[in-house]
PDB file of C-alpha atoms in Angstrom:
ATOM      1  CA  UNK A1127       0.000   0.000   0.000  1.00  0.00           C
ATOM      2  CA  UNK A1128       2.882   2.376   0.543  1.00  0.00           C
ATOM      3  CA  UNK A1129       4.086   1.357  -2.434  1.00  0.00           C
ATOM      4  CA  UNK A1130       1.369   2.636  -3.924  1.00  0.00           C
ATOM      5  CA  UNK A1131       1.168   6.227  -2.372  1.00  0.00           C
ATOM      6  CA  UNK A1132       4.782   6.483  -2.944  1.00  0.00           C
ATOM      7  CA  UNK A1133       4.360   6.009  -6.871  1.00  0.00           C
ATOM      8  CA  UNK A1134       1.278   8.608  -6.464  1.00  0.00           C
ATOM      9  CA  UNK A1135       3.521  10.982  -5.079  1.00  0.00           C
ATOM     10  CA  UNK A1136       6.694  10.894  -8.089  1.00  0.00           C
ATOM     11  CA  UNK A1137       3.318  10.881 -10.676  1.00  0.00           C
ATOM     12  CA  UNK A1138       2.106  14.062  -8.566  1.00  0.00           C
ATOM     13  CA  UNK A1139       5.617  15.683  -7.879  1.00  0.00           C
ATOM     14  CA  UNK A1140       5.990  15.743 -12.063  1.00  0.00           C
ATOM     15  CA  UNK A1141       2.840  16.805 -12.434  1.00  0.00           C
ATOM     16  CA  UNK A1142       3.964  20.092 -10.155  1.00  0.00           C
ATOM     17  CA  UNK A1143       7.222  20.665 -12.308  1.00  0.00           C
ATOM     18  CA  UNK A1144       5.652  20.536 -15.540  1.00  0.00           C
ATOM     19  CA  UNK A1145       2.574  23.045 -13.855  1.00  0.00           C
ATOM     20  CA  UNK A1146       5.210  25.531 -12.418  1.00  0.00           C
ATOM     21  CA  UNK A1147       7.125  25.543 -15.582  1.00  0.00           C
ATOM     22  CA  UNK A1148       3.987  25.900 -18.001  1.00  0.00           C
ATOM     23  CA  UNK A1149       3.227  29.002 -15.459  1.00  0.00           C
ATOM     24  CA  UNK A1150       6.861  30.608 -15.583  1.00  0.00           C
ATOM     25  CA  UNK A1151       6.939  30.447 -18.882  1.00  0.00           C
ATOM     26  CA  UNK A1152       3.618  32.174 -19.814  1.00  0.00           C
ATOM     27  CA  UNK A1153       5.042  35.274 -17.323  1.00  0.00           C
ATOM     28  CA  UNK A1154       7.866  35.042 -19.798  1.00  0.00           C
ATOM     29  CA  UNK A1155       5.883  35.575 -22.863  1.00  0.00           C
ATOM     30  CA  UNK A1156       3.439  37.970 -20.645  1.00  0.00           C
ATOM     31  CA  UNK A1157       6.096  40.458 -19.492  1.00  0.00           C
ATOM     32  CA  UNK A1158       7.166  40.976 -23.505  1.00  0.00           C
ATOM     33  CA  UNK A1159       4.167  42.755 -23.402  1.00  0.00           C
ATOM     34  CA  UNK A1160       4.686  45.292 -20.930  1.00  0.00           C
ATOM     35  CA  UNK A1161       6.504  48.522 -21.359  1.00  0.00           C
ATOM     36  CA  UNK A1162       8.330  49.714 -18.033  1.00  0.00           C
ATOM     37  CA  UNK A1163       6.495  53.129 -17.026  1.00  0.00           C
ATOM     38  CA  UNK A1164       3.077  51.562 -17.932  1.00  0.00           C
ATOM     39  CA  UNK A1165       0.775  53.450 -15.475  1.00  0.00           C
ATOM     40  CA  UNK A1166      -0.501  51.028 -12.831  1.00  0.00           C
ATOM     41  CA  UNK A1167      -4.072  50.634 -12.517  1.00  0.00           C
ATOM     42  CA  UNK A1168      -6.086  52.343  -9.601  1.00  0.00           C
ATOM     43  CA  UNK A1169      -6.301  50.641  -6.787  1.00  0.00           C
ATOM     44  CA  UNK A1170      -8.428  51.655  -3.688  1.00  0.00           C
ATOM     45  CA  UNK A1171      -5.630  50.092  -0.986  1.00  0.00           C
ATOM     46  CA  UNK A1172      -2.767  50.922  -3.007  1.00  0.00           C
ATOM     47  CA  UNK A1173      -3.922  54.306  -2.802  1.00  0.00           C
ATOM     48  CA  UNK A1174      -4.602  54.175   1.937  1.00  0.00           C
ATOM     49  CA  UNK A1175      -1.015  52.449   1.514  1.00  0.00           C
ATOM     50  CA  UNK A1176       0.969  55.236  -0.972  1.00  0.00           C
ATOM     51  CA  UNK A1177       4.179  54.125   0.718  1.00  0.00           C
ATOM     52  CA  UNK A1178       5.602  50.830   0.467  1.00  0.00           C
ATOM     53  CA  UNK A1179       7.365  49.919   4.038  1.00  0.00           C
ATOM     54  CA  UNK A1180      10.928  49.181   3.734  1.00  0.00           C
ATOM     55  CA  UNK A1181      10.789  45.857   5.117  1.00  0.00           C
ATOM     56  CA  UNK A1182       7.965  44.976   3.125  1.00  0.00           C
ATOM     57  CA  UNK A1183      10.077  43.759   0.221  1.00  0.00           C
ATOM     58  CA  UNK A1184      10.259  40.408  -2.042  1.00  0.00           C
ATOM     59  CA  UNK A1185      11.793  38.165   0.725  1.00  0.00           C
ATOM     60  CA  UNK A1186       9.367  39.331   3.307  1.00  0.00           C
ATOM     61  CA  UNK A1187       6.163  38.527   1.535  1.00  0.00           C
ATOM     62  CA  UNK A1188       7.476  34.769   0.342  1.00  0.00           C
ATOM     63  CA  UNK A1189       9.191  34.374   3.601  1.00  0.00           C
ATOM     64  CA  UNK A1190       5.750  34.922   5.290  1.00  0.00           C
ATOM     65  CA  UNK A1191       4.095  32.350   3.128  1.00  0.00           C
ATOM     66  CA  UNK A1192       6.784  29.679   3.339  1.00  0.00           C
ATOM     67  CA  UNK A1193       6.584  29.747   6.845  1.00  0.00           C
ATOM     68  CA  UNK A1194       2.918  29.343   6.412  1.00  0.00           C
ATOM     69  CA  UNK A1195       3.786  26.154   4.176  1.00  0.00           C
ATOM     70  CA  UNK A1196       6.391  24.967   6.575  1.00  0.00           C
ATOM     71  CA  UNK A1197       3.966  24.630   9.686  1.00  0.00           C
ATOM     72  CA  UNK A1198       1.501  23.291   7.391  1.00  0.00           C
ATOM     73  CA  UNK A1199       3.935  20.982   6.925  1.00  0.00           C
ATOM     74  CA  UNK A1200       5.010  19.884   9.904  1.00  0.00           C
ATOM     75  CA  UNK A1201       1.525  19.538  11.156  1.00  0.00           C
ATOM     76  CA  UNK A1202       0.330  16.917   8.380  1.00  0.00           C
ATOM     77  CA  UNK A1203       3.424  15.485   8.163  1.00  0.00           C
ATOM     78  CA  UNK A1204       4.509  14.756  11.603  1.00  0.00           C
ATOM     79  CA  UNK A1205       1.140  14.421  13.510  1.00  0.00           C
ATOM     80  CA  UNK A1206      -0.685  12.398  10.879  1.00  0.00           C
ATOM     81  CA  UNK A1207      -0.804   8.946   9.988  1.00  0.00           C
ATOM     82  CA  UNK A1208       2.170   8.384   7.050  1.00  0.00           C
ATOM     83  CA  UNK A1209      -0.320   7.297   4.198  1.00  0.00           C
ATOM     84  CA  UNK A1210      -3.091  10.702   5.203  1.00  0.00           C
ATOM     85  CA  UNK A1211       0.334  12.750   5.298  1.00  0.00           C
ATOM     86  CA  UNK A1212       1.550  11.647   1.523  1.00  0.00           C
ATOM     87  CA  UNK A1213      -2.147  12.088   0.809  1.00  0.00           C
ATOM     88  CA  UNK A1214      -2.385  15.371   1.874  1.00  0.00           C
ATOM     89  CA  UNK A1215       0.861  16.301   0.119  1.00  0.00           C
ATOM     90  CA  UNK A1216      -0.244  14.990  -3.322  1.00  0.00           C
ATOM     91  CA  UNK A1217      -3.519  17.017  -2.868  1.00  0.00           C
ATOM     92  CA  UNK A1218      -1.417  20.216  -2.317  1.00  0.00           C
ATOM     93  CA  UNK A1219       0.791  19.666  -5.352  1.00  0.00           C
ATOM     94  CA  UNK A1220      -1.955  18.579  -7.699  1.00  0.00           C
ATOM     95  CA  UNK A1221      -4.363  21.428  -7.059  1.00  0.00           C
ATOM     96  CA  UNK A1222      -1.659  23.414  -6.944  1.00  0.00           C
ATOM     97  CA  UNK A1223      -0.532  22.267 -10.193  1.00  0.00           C
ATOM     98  CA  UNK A1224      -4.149  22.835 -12.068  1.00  0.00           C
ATOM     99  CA  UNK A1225      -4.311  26.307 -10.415  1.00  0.00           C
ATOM    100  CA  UNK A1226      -0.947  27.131 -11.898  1.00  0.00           C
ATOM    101  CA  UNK A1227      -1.936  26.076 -15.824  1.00  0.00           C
ATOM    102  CA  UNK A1228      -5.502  28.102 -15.146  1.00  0.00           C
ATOM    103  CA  UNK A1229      -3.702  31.022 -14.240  1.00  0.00           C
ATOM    104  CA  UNK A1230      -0.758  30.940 -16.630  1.00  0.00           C
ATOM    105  CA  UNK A1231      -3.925  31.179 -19.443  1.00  0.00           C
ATOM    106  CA  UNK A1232      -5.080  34.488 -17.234  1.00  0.00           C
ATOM    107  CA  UNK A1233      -1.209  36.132 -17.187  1.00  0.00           C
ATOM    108  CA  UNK A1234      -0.684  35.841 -20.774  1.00  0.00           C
ATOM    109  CA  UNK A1235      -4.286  36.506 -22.613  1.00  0.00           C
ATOM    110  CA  UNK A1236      -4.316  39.847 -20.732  1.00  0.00           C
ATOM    111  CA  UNK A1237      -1.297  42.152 -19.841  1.00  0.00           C
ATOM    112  CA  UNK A1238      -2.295  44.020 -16.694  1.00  0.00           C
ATOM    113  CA  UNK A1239       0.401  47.046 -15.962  1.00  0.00           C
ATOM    114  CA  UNK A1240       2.878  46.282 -12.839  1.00  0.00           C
ATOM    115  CA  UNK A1241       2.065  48.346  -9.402  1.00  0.00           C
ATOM    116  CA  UNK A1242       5.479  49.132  -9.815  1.00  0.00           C
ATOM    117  CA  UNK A1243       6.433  51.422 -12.640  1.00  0.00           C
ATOM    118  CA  UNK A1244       9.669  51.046 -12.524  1.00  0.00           C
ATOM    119  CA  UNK A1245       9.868  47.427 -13.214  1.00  0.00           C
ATOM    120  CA  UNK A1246      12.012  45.579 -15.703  1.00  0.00           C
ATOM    121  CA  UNK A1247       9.720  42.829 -17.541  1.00  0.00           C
ATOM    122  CA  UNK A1248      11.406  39.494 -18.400  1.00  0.00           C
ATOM    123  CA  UNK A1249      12.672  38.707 -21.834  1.00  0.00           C
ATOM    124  CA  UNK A1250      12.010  35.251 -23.847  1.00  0.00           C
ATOM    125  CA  UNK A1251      15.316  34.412 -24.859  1.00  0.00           C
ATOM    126  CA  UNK A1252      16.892  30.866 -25.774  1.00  0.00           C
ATOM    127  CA  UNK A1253      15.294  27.004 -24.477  1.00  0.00           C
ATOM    128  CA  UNK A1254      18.215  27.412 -21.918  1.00  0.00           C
ATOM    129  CA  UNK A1255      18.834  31.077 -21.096  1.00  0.00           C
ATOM    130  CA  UNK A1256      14.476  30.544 -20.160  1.00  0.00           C
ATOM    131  CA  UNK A1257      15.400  27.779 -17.990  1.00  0.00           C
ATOM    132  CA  UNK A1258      17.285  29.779 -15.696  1.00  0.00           C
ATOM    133  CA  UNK A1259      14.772  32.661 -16.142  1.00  0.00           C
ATOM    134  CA  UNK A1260      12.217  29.505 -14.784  1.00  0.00           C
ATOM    135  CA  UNK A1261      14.781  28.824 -12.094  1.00  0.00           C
ATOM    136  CA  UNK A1262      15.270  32.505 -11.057  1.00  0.00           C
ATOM    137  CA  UNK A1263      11.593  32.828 -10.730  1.00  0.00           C
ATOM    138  CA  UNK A1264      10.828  29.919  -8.574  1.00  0.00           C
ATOM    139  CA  UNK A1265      13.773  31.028  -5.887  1.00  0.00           C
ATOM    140  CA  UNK A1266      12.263  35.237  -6.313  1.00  0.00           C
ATOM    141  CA  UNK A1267      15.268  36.125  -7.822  1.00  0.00           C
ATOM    142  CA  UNK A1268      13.595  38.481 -10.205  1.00  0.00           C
ATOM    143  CA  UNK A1269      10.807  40.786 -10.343  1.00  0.00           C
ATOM    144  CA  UNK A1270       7.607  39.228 -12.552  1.00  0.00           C
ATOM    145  CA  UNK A1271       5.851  42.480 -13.957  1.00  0.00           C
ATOM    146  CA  UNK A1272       2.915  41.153 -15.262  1.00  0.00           C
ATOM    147  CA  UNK A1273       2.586  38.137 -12.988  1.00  0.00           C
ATOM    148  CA  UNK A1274      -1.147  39.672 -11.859  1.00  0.00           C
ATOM    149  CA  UNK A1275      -4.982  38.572 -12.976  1.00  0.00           C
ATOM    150  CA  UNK A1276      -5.169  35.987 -10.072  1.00  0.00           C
ATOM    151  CA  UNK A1277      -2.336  36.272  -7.162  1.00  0.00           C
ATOM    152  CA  UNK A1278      -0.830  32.932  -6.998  1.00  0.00           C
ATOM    153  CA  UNK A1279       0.784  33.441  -3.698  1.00  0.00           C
ATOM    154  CA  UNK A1280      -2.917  34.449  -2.317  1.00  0.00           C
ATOM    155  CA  UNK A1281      -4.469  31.037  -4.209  1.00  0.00           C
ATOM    156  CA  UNK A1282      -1.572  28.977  -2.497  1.00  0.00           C
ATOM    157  CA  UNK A1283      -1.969  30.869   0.663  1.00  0.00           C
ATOM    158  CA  UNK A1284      -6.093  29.744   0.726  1.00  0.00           C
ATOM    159  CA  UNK A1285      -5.122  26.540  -0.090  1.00  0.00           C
ATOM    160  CA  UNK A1286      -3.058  25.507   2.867  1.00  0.00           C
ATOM    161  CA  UNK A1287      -5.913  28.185   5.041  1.00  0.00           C
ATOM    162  CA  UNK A1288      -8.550  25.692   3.794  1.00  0.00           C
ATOM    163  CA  UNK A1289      -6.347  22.024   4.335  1.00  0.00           C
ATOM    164  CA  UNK A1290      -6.357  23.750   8.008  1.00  0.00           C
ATOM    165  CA  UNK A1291      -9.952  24.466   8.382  1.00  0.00           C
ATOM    166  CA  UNK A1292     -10.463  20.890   6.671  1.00  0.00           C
ATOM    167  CA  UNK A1293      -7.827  18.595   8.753  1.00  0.00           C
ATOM    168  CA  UNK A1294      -7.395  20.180  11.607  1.00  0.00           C
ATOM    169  CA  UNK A1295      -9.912  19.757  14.781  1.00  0.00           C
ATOM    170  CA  UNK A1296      -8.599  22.561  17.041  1.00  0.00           C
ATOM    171  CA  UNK A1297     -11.070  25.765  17.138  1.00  0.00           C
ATOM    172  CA  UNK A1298      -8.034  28.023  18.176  1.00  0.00           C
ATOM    173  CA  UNK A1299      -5.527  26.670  16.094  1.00  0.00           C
ATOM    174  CA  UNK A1300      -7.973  27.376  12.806  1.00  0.00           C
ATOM    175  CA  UNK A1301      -8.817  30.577  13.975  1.00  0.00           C
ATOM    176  CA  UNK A1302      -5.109  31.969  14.517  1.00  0.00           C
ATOM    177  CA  UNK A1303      -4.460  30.416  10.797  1.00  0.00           C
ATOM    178  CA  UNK A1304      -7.389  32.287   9.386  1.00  0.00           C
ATOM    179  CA  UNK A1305      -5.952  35.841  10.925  1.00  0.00           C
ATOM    180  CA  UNK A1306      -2.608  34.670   9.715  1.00  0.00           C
ATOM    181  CA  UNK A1307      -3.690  34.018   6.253  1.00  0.00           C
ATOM    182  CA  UNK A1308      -5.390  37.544   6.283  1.00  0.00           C
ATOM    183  CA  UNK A1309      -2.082  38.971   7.227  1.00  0.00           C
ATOM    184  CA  UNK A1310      -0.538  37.681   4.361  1.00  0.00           C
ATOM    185  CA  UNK A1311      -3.361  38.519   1.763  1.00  0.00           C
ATOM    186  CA  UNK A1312      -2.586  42.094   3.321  1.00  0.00           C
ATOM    187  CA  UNK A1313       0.754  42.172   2.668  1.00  0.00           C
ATOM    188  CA  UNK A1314       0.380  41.280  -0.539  1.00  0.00           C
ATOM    189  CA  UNK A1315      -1.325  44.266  -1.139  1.00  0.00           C
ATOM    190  CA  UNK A1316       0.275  46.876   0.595  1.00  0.00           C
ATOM    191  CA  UNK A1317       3.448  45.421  -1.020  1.00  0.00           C
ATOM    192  CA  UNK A1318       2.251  46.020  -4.934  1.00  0.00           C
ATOM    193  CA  UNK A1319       2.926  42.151  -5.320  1.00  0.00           C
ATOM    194  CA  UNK A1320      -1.246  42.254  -6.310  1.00  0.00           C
ATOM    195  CA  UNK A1321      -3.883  44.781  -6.876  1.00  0.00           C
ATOM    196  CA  UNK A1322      -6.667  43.780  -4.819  1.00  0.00           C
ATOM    197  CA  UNK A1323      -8.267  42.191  -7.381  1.00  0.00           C
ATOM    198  CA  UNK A1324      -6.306  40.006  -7.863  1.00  0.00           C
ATOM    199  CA  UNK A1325      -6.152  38.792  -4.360  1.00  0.00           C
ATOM    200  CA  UNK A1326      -9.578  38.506  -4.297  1.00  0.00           C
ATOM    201  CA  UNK A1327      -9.492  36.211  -7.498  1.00  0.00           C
ATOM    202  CA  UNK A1328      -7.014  34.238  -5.910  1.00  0.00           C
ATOM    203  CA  UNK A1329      -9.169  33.203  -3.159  1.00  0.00           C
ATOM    204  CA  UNK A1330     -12.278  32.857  -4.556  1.00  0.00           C
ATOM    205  CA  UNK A1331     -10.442  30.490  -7.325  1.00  0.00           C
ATOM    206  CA  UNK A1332      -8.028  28.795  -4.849  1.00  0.00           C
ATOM    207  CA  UNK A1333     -11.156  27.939  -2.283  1.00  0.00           C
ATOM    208  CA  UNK A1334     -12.862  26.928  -5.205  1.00  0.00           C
ATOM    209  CA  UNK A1335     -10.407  24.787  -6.445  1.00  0.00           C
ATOM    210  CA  UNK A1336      -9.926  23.202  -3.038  1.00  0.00           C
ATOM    211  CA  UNK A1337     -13.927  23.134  -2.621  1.00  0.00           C
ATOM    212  CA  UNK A1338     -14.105  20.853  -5.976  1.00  0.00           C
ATOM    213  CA  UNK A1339     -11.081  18.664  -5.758  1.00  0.00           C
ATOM    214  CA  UNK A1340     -12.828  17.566  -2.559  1.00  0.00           C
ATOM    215  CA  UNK A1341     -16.481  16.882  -3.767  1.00  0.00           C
ATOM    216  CA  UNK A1342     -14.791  15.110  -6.863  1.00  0.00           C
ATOM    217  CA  UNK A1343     -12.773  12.722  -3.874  1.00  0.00           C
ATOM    218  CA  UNK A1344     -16.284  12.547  -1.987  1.00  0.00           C
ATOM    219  CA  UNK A1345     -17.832  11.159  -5.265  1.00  0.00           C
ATOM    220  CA  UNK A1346     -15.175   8.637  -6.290  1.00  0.00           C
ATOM    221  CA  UNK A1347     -15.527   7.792  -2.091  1.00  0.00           C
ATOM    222  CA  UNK A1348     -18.857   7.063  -2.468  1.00  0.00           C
ATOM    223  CA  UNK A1349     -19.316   5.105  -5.656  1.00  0.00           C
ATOM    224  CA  UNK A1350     -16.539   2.885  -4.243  1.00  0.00           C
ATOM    225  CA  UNK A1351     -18.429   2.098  -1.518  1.00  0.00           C
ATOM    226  CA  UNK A1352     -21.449   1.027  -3.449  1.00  0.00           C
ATOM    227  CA  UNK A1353     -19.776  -0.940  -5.787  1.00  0.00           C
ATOM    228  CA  UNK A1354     -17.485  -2.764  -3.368  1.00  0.00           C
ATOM    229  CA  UNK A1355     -21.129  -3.182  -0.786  1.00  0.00           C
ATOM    230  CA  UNK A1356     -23.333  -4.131  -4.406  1.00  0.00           C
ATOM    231  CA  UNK A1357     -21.012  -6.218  -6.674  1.00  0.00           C
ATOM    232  CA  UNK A1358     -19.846  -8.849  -4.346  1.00  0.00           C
ATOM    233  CA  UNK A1359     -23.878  -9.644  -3.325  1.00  0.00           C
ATOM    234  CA  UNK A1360     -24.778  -9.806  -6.944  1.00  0.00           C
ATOM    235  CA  UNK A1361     -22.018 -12.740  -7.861  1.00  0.00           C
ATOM    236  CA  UNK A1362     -22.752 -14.474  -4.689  1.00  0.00           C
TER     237      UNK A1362
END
């Protein structure tokens, strides 16, 4: 059986490459649209937050969200049975992986100006000079202009909210994650990683995403059930 799980996990771990490279290559061909100096669009809590904080920068914001994903980690992975914990895990990467192919269709069909003026867009260059454009966007290396429509750190930020309000039993413990996931969704913002918009499009697609893989699992759940409770009394 653990086998089994195991070989569901490589299948699901590809799966997440080939997503996150589908979606860094769409910013790619999105940022050759933009123009630096591109007014940004208006934005109702851009314009309460005028001033960026200093420590509010690139490292902050993913350094907030990665220690979001590391408890989440540690929690399912550590205090759950082994096979619910590789579960879990596989669930993450694979809705994950559909949200990132959605969205990379989003990025490119529709250039949205950065918040920030002053950024430098991304050029598509050679197979391999791309690669290590993929590689510098996965570790926030650069700056993705156009990287807007639906905020992917906000969809991957309801994602592990909603595994917590899912899994986890402990009133308290849900409600500090919910006021730390709206700390994050607010830094986002007041950062110019995301107009509000698109924070709001993250989580209603994220939750939605999450919502759906689930009743597609509670489906498959059931009509195992009645076929494993139906089938055997019918050859008997």
């Amino acid at each position: 059986m653990l086998k089994i799980f195991l070989r569901r996990l490589v299948c699901a771990t590809i799966i997440g490459i080939i997503g996150i490279c589908i979606q860094c290559y769409f910013i790619i061909l999105s940022d050759t649209y933009y123009k630096t100096g591109d007014e940004p669009l208006k934005d109702r809590l851009h314009e309460i937050f005028k001033e960026i904080p200093a420590f509010m920068n690139t490292p902050f914001v993913n350094g907030s969200i990665m220690f979001f994903l590391a408890i989440t980690l540690l929690r399912f992975g550590l205090f759950c049975p082994l096979l619910l914990s590789i579960t879990i895990l596989i669930r993450i990467i694979l809705m994950l992986s559909f949200i990132y192919c959605i969205r990379s269709f989003f990025i490119y069909v529709t250039t949205l100006p950065c918040p920030i003026p002053t950024c430098q867009p991304l050029k598509h260059k050679t197979l391999v000079e791309n690669l290590y454009t993929f590689y510098l966007i996965i570790t926030a290396q650069v700056y993705e202009c156009t990287d807007l429509v639906i905020s992917g750190h906000t969809a991957f930020t309801t994602l592990l909210t909603f595994f917590w309000f899912f899994y986890e039993r402990n009133i308290y413990v849900k409600t500090t994650i919910f006021l730390y996931s709206i700390y994050i969704y607010i830094i986002i913002i007041i950062s110019r990683f995301h107009y509000t918009v698109d924070v709001l499009m993250g989580y209603v697609f994220g939750g939605s995403v999450f919502l759906f893989y689930h009743y597609l699992v509670d489906v498959a759940a059931r009509r195992y059930a009645l076929n494993t409770s139906v089938f055997p009394q019918v050859y008997k």
